[in-house]
mmCIF file with all atom_site columns, C-alpha atoms in Angstrom:
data_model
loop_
_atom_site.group_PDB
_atom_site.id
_atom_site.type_symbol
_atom_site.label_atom_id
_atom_site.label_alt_id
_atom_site.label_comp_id
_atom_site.label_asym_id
_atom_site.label_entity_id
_atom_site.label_seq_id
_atom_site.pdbx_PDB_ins_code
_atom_site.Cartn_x
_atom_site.Cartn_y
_atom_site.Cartn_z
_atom_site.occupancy
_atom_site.B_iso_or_equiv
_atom_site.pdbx_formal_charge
_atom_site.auth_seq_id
_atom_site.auth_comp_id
_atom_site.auth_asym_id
_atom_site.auth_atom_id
_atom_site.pdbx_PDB_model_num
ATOM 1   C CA . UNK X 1 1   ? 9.145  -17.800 32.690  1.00 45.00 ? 15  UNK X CA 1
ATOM 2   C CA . UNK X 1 2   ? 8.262  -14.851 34.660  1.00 50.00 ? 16  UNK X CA 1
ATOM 3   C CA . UNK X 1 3   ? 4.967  -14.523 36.536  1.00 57.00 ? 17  UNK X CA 1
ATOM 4   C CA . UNK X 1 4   ? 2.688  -12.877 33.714  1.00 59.00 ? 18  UNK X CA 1
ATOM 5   C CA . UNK X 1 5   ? 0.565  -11.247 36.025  1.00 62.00 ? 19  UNK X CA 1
ATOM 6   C CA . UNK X 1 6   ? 3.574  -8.816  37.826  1.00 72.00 ? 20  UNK X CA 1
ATOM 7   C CA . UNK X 1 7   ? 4.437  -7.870  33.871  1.00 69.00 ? 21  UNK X CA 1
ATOM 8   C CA . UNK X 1 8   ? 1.124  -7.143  33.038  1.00 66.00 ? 22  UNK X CA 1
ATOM 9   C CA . UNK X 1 9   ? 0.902  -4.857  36.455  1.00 74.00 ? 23  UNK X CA 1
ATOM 10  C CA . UNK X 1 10  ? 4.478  -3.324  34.916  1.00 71.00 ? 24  UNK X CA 1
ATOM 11  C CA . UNK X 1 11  ? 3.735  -2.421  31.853  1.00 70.00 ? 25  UNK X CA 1
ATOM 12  C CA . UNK X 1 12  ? 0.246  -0.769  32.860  1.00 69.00 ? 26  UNK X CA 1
ATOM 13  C CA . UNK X 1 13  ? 2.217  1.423   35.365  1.00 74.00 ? 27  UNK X CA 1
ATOM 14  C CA . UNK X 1 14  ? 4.406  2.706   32.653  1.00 76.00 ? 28  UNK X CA 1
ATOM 15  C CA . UNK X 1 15  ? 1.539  3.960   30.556  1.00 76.00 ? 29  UNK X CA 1
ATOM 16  C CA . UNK X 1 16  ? -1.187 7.035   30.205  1.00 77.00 ? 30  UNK X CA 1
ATOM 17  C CA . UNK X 1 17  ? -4.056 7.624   28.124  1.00 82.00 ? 31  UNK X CA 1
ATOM 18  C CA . UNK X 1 18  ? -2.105 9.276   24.908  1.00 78.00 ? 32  UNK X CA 1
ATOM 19  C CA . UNK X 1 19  ? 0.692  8.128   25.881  1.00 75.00 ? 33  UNK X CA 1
ATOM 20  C CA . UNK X 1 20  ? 3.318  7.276   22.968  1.00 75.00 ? 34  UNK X CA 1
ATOM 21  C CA . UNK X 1 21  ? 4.137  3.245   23.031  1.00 71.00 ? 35  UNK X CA 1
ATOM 22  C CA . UNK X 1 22  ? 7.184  3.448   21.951  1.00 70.00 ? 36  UNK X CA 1
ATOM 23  C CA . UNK X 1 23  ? 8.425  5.251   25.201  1.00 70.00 ? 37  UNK X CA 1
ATOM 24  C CA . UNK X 1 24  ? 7.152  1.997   27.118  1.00 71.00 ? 38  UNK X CA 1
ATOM 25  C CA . UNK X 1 25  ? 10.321 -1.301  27.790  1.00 71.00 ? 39  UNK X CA 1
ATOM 26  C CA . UNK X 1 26  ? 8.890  -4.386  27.156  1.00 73.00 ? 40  UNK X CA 1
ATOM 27  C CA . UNK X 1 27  ? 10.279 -7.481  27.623  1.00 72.00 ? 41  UNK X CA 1
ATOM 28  C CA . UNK X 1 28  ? 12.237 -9.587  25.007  1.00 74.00 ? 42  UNK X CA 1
ATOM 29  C CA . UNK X 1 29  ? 9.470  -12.596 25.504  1.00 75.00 ? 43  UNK X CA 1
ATOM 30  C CA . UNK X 1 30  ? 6.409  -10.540 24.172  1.00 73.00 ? 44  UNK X CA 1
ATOM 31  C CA . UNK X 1 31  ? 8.104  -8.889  21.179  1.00 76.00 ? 45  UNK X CA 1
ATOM 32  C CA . UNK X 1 32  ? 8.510  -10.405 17.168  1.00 78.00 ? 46  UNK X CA 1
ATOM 33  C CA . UNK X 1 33  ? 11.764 -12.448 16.732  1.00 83.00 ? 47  UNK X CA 1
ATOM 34  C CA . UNK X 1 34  ? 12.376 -10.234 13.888  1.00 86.00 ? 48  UNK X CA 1
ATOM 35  C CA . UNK X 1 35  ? 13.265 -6.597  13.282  1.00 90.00 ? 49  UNK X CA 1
ATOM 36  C CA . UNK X 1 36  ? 10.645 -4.045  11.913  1.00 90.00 ? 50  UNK X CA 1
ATOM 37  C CA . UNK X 1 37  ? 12.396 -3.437  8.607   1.00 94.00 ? 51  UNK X CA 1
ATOM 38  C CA . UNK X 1 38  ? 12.353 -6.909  7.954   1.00 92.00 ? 52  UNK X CA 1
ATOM 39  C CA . UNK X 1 39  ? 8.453  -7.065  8.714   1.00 89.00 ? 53  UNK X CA 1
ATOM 40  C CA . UNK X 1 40  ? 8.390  -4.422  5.554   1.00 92.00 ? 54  UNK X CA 1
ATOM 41  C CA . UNK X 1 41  ? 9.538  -7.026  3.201   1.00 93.00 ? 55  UNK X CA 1
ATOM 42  C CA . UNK X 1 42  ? 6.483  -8.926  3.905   1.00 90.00 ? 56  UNK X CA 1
ATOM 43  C CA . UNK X 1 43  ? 4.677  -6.128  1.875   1.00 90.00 ? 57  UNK X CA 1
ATOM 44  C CA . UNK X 1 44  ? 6.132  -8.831  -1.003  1.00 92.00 ? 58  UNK X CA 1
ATOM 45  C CA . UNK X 1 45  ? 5.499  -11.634 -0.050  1.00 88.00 ? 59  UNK X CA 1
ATOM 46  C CA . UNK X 1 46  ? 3.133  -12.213 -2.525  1.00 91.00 ? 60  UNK X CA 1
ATOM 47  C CA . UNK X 1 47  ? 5.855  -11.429 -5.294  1.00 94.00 ? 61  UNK X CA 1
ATOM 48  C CA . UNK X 1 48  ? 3.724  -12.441 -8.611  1.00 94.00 ? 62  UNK X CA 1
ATOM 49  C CA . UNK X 1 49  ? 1.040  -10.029 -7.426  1.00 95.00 ? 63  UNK X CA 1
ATOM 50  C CA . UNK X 1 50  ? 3.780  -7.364  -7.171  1.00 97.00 ? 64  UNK X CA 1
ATOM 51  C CA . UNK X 1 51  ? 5.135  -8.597  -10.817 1.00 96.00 ? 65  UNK X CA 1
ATOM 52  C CA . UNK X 1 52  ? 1.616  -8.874  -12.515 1.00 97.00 ? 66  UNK X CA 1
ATOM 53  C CA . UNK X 1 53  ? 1.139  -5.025  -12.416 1.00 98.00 ? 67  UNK X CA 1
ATOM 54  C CA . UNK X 1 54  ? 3.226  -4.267  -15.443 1.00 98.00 ? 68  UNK X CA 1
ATOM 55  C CA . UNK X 1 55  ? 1.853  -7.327  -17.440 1.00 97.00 ? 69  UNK X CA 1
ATOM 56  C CA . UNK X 1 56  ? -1.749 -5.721  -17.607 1.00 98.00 ? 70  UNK X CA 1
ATOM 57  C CA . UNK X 1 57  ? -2.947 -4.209  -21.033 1.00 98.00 ? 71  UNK X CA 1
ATOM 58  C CA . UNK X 1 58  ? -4.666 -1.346  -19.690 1.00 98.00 ? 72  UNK X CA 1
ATOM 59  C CA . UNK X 1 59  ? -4.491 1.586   -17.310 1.00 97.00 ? 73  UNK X CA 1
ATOM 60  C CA . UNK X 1 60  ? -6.969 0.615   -15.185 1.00 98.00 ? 74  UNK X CA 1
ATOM 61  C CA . UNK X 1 61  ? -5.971 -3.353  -15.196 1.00 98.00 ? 75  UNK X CA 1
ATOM 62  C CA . UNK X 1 62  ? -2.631 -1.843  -14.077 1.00 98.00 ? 76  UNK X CA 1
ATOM 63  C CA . UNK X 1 63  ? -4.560 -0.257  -11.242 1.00 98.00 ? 77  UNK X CA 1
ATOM 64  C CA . UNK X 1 64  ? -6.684 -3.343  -10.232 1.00 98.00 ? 78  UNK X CA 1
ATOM 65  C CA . UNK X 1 65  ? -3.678 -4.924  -10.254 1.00 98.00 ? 79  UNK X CA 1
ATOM 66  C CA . UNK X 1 66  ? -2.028 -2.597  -7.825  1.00 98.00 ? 80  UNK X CA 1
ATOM 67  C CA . UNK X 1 67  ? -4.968 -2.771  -5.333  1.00 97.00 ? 81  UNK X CA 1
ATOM 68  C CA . UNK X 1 68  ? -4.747 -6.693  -5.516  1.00 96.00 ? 82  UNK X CA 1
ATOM 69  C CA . UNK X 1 69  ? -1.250 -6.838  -4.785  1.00 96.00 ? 83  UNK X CA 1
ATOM 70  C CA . UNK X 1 70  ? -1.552 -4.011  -1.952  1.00 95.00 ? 84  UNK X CA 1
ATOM 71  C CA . UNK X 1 71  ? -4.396 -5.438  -0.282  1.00 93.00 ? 85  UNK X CA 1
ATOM 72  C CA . UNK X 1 72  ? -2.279 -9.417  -0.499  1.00 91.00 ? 86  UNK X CA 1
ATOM 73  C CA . UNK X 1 73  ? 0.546  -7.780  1.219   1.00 89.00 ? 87  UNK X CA 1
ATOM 74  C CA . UNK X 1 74  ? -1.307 -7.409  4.534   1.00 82.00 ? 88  UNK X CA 1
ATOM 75  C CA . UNK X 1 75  ? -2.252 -11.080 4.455   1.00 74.00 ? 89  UNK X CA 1
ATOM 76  C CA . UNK X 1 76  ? 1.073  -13.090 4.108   1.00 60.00 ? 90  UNK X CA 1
ATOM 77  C CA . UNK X 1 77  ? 2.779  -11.572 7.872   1.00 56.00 ? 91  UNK X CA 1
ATOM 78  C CA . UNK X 1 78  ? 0.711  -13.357 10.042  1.00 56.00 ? 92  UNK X CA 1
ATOM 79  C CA . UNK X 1 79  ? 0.333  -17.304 9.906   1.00 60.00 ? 93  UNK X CA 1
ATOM 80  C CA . UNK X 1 80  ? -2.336 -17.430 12.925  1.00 53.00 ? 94  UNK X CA 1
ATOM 81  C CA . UNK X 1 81  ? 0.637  -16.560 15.428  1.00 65.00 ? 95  UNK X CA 1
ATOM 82  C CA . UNK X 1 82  ? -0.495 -13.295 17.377  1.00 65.00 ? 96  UNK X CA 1
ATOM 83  C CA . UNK X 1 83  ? 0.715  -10.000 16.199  1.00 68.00 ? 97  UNK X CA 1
ATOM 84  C CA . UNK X 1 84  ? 3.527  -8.754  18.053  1.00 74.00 ? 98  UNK X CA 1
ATOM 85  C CA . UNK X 1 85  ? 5.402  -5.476  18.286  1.00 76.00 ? 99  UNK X CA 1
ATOM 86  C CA . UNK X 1 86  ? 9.046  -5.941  16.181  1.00 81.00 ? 100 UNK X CA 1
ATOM 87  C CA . UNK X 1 87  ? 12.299 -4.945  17.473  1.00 85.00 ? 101 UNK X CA 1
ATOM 88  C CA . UNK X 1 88  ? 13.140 -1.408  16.921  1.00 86.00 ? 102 UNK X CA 1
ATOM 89  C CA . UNK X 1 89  ? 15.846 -1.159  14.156  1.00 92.00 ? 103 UNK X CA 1
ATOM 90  C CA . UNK X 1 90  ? 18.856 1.135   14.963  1.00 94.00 ? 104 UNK X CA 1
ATOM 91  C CA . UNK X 1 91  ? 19.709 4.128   12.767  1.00 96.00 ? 105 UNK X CA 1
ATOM 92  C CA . UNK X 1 92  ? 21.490 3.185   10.018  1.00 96.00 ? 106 UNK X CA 1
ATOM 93  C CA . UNK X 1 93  ? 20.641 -0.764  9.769   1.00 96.00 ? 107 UNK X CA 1
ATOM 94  C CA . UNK X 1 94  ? 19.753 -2.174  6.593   1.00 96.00 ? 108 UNK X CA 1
ATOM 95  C CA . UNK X 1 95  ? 17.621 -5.200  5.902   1.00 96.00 ? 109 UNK X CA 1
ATOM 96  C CA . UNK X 1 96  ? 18.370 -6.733  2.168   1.00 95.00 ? 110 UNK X CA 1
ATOM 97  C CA . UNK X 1 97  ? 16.057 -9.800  0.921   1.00 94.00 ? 111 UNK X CA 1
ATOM 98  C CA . UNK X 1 98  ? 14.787 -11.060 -2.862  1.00 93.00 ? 112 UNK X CA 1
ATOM 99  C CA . UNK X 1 99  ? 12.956 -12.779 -4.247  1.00 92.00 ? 113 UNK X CA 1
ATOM 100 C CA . UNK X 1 100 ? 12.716 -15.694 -7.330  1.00 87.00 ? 114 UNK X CA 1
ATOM 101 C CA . UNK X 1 101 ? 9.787  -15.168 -9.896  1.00 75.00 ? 115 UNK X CA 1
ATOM 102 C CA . UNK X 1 102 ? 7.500  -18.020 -9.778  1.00 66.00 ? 116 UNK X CA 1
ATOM 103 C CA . UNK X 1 103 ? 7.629  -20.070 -12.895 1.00 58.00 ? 117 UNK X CA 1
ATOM 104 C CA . UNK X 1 104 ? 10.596 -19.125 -13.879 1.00 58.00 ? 118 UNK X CA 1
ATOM 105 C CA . UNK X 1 105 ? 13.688 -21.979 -13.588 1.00 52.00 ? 119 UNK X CA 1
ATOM 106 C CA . UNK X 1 106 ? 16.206 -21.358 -11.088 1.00 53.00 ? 120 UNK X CA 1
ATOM 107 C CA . UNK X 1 107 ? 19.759 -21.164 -12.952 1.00 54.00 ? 121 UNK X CA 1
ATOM 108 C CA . UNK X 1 108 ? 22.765 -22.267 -11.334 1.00 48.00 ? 122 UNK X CA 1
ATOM 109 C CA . UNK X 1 109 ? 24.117 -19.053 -9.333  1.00 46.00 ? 123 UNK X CA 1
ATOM 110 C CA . UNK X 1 110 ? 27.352 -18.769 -11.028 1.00 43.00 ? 124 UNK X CA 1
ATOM 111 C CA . UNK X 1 111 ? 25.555 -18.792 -14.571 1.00 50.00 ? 125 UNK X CA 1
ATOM 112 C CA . UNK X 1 112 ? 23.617 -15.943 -13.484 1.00 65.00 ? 126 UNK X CA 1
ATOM 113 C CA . UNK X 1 113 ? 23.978 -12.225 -14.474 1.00 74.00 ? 127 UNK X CA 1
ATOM 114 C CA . UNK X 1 114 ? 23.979 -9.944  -11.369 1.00 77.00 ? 128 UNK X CA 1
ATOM 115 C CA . UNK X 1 115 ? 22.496 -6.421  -11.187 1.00 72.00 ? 129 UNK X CA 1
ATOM 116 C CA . UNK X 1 116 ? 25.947 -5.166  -10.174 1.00 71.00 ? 130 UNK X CA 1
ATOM 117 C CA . UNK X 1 117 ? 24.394 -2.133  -8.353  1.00 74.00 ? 131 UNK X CA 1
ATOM 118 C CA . UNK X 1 118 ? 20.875 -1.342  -6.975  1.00 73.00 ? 132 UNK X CA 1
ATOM 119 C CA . UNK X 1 119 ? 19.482 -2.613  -3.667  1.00 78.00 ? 133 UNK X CA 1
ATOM 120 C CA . UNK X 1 120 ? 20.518 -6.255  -3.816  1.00 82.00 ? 134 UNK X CA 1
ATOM 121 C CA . UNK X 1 121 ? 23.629 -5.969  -5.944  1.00 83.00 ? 135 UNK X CA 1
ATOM 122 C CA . UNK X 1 122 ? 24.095 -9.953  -5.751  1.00 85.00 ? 136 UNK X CA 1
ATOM 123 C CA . UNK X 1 123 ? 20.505 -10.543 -7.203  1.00 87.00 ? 137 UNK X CA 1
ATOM 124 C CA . UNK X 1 124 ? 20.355 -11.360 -11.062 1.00 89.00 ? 138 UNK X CA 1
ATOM 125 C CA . UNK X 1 125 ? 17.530 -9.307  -13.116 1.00 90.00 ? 139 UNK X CA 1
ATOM 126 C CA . UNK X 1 126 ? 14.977 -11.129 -13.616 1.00 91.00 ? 140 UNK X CA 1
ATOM 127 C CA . UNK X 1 127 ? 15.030 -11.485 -9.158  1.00 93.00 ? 141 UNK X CA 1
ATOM 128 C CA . UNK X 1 128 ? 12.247 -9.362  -7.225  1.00 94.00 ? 142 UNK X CA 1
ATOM 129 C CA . UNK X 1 129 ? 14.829 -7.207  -4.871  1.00 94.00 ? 143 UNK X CA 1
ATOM 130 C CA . UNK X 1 130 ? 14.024 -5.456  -1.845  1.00 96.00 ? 144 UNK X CA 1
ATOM 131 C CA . UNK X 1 131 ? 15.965 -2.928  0.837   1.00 96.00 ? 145 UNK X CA 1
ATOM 132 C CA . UNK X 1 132 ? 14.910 -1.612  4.041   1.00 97.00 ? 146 UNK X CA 1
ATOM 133 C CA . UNK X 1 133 ? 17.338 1.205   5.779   1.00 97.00 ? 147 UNK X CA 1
ATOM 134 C CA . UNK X 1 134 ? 16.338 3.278   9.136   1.00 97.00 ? 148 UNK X CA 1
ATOM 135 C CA . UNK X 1 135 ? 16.538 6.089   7.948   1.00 97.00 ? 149 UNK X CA 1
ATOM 136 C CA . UNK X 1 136 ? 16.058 8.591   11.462  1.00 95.00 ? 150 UNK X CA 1
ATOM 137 C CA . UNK X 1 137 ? 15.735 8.024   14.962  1.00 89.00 ? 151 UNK X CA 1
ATOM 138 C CA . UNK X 1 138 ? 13.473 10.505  16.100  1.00 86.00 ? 152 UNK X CA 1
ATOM 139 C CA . UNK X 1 139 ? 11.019 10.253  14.528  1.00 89.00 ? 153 UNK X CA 1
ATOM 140 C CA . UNK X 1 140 ? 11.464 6.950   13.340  1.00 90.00 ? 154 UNK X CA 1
ATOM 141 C CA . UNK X 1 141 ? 11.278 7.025   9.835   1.00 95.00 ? 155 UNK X CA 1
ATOM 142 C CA . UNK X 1 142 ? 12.041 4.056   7.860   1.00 97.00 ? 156 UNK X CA 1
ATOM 143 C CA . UNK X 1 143 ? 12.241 3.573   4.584   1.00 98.00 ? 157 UNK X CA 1
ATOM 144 C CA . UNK X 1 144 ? 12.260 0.782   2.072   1.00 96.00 ? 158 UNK X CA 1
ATOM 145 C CA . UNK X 1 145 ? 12.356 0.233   -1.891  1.00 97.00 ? 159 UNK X CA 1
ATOM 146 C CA . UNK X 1 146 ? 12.020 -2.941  -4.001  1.00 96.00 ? 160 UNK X CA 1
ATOM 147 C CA . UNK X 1 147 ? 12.523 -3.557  -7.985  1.00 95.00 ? 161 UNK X CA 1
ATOM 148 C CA . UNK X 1 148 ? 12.619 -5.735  -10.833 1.00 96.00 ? 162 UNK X CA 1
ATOM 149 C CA . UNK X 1 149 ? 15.437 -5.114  -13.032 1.00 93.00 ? 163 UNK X CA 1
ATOM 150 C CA . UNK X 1 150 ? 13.952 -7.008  -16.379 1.00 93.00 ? 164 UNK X CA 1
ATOM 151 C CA . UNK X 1 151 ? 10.089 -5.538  -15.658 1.00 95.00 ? 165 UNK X CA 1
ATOM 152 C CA . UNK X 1 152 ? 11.129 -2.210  -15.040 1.00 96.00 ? 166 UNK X CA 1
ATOM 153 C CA . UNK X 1 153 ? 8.814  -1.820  -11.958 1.00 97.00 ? 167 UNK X CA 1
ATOM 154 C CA . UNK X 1 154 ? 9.592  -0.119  -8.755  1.00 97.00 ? 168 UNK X CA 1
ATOM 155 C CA . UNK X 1 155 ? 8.386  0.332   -5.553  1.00 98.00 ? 169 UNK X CA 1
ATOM 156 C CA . UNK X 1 156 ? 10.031 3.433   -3.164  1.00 97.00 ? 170 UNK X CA 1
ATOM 157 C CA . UNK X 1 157 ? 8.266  4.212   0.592   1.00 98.00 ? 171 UNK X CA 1
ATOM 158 C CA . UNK X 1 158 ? 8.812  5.703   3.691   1.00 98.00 ? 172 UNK X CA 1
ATOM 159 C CA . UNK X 1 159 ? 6.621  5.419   7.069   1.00 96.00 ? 173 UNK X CA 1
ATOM 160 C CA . UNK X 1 160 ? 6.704  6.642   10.396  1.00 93.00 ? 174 UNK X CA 1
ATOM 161 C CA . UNK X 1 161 ? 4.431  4.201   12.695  1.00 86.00 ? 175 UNK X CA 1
ATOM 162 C CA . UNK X 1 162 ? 3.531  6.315   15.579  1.00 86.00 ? 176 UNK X CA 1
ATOM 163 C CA . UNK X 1 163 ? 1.731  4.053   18.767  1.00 84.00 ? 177 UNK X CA 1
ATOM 164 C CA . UNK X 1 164 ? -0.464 4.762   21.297  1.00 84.00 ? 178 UNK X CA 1
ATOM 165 C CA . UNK X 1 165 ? -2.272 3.696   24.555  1.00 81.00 ? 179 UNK X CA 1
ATOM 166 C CA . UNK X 1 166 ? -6.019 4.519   24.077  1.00 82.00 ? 180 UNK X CA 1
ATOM 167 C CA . UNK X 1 167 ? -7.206 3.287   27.598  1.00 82.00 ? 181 UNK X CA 1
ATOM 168 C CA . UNK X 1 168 ? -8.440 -0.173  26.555  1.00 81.00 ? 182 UNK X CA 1
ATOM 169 C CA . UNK X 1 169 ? -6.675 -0.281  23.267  1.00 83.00 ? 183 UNK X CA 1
ATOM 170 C CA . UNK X 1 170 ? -3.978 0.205   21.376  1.00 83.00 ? 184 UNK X CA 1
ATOM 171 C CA . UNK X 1 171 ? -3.400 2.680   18.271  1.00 86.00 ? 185 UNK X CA 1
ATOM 172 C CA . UNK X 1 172 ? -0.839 2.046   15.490  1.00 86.00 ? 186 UNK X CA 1
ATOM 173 C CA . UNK X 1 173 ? -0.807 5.206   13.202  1.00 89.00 ? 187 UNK X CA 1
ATOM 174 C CA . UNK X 1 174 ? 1.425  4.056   10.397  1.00 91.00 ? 188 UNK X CA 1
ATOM 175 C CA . UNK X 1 175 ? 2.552  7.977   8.436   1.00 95.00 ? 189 UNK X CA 1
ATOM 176 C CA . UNK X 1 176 ? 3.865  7.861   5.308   1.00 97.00 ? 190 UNK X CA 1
ATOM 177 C CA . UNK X 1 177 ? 3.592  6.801   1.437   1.00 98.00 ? 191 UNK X CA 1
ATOM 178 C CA . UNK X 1 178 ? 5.043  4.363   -1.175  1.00 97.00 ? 192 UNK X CA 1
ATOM 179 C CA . UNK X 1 179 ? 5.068  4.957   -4.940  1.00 98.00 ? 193 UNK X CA 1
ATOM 180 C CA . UNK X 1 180 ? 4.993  2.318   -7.363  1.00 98.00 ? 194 UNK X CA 1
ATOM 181 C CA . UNK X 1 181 ? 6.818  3.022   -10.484 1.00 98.00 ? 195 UNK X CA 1
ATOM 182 C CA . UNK X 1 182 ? 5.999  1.731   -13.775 1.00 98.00 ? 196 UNK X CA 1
ATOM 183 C CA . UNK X 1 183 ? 9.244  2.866   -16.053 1.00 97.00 ? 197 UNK X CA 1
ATOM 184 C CA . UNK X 1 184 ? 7.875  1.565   -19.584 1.00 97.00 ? 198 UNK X CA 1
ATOM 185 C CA . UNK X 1 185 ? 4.749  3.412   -19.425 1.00 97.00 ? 199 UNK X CA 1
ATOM 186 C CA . UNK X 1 186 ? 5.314  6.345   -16.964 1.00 97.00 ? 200 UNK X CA 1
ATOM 187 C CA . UNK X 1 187 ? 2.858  5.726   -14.634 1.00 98.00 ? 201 UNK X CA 1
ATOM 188 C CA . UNK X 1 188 ? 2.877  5.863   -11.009 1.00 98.00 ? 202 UNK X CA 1
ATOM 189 C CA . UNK X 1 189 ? 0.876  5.014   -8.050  1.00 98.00 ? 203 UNK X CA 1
ATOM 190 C CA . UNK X 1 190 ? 0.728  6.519   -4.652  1.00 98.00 ? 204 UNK X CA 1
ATOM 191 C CA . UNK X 1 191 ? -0.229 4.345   -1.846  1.00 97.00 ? 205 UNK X CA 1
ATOM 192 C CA . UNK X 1 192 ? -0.723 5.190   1.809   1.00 96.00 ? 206 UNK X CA 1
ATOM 193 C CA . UNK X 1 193 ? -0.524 3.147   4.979   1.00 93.00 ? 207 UNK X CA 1
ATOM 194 C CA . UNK X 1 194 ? -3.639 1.598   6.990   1.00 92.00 ? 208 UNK X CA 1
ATOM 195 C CA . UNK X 1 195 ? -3.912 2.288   10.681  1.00 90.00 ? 209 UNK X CA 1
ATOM 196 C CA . UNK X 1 196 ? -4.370 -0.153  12.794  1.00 86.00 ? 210 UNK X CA 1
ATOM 197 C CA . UNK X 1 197 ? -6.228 -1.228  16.321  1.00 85.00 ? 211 UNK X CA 1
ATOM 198 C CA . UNK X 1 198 ? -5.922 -3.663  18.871  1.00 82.00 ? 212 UNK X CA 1
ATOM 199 C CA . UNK X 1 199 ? -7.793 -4.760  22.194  1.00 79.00 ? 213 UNK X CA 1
#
């Protein structure tokens, strides 16, 4: 492995106070295995939380229950490894993922009854389903949208994470907004995107 010492030297001499991170070439080594649209889908990875929403009696159950499922998506991510940066997804690229709802049996795949359409067109309704797409370069805007078929819950977002070099940190800026949709009730809930800081 390189000599971390010279890469530490290189990446300080690509960077100013201000400056945008995303400008800055790191190497492979120190970023996440994964892509950034598939770090998204971790906002679910707590899919019963997600679920629960539209199983509460009352408005403001339904809105407790939207906090507690927003505040458990920031906690699945990271399983004490140290947060790295994700690979940059190319225009156009589309992460798909779903999930099974906890409790209920898992059929045999060829029993099951599949969407047909929507975000995950193989998934079957009663499936938590999920889509990420790059949706522009510059900026980089990405955006992402998960549903139940059978609950009739939805979740649409977009974000622009913006980075920067603060002199002895770094900023993450994370623009944007997601919308959970309740369809049986017609209520929806507009969420916005923590910042974040790192030394």
């Amino acid at each position: 492995m390189e000599n971390h010492g010279s890469v530490v030297t290189h990446l300080l001499s690509q960077v100013k106070i201000g400056m945008d991170l995303t400008k800055v070439v790191l190497p492979t080594f120190i970023l996440e295995r994964r892509s950034l649209l598939e770090m998204y889908a971790d906002s679910f990875a707590h899919p019963d939380q997600f679920i629960k929403i539209v199983d509460q009696p009352t408005p403001r159950d339904r809105m407790v229950q939207v906090v507690r499922w927003y505040l458990s998506s920031y906690h699945a991510g990271r399983k004490s490894q140290v947060a790295k940066k994700p690979y940059n997804p190319i225009l156009g690229e589309v992460f798909r993922c779903h999930w099974d709802q906890e409790g209920e049996p898992l059929e045999n795949n060829t029993c099951k009854q599949e969407v047909g359409d929507g975000p995950v067109p193989w998934c079957s309704p009663d499936q938590l389903s999920f889509v990420a797409e790059q949706v522009s370069h510059h900026p980089p805007i990405s955006a992402f949208y998960a549903e139940h078929v059978n609950k009739r819950i939805q979740f649409d977002a977009w974000v622009w994470t913006k980075s920067k070099f603060l002199g002895l940190s770094i900023g993450v800026h994370n623009i944007g907004r997601g919308l959970v949709t309740l369809l049986d009730v017609g209520e929806e809930y507009s969420l916005t995107f923590p910042n974040g800081y790192g030394r």
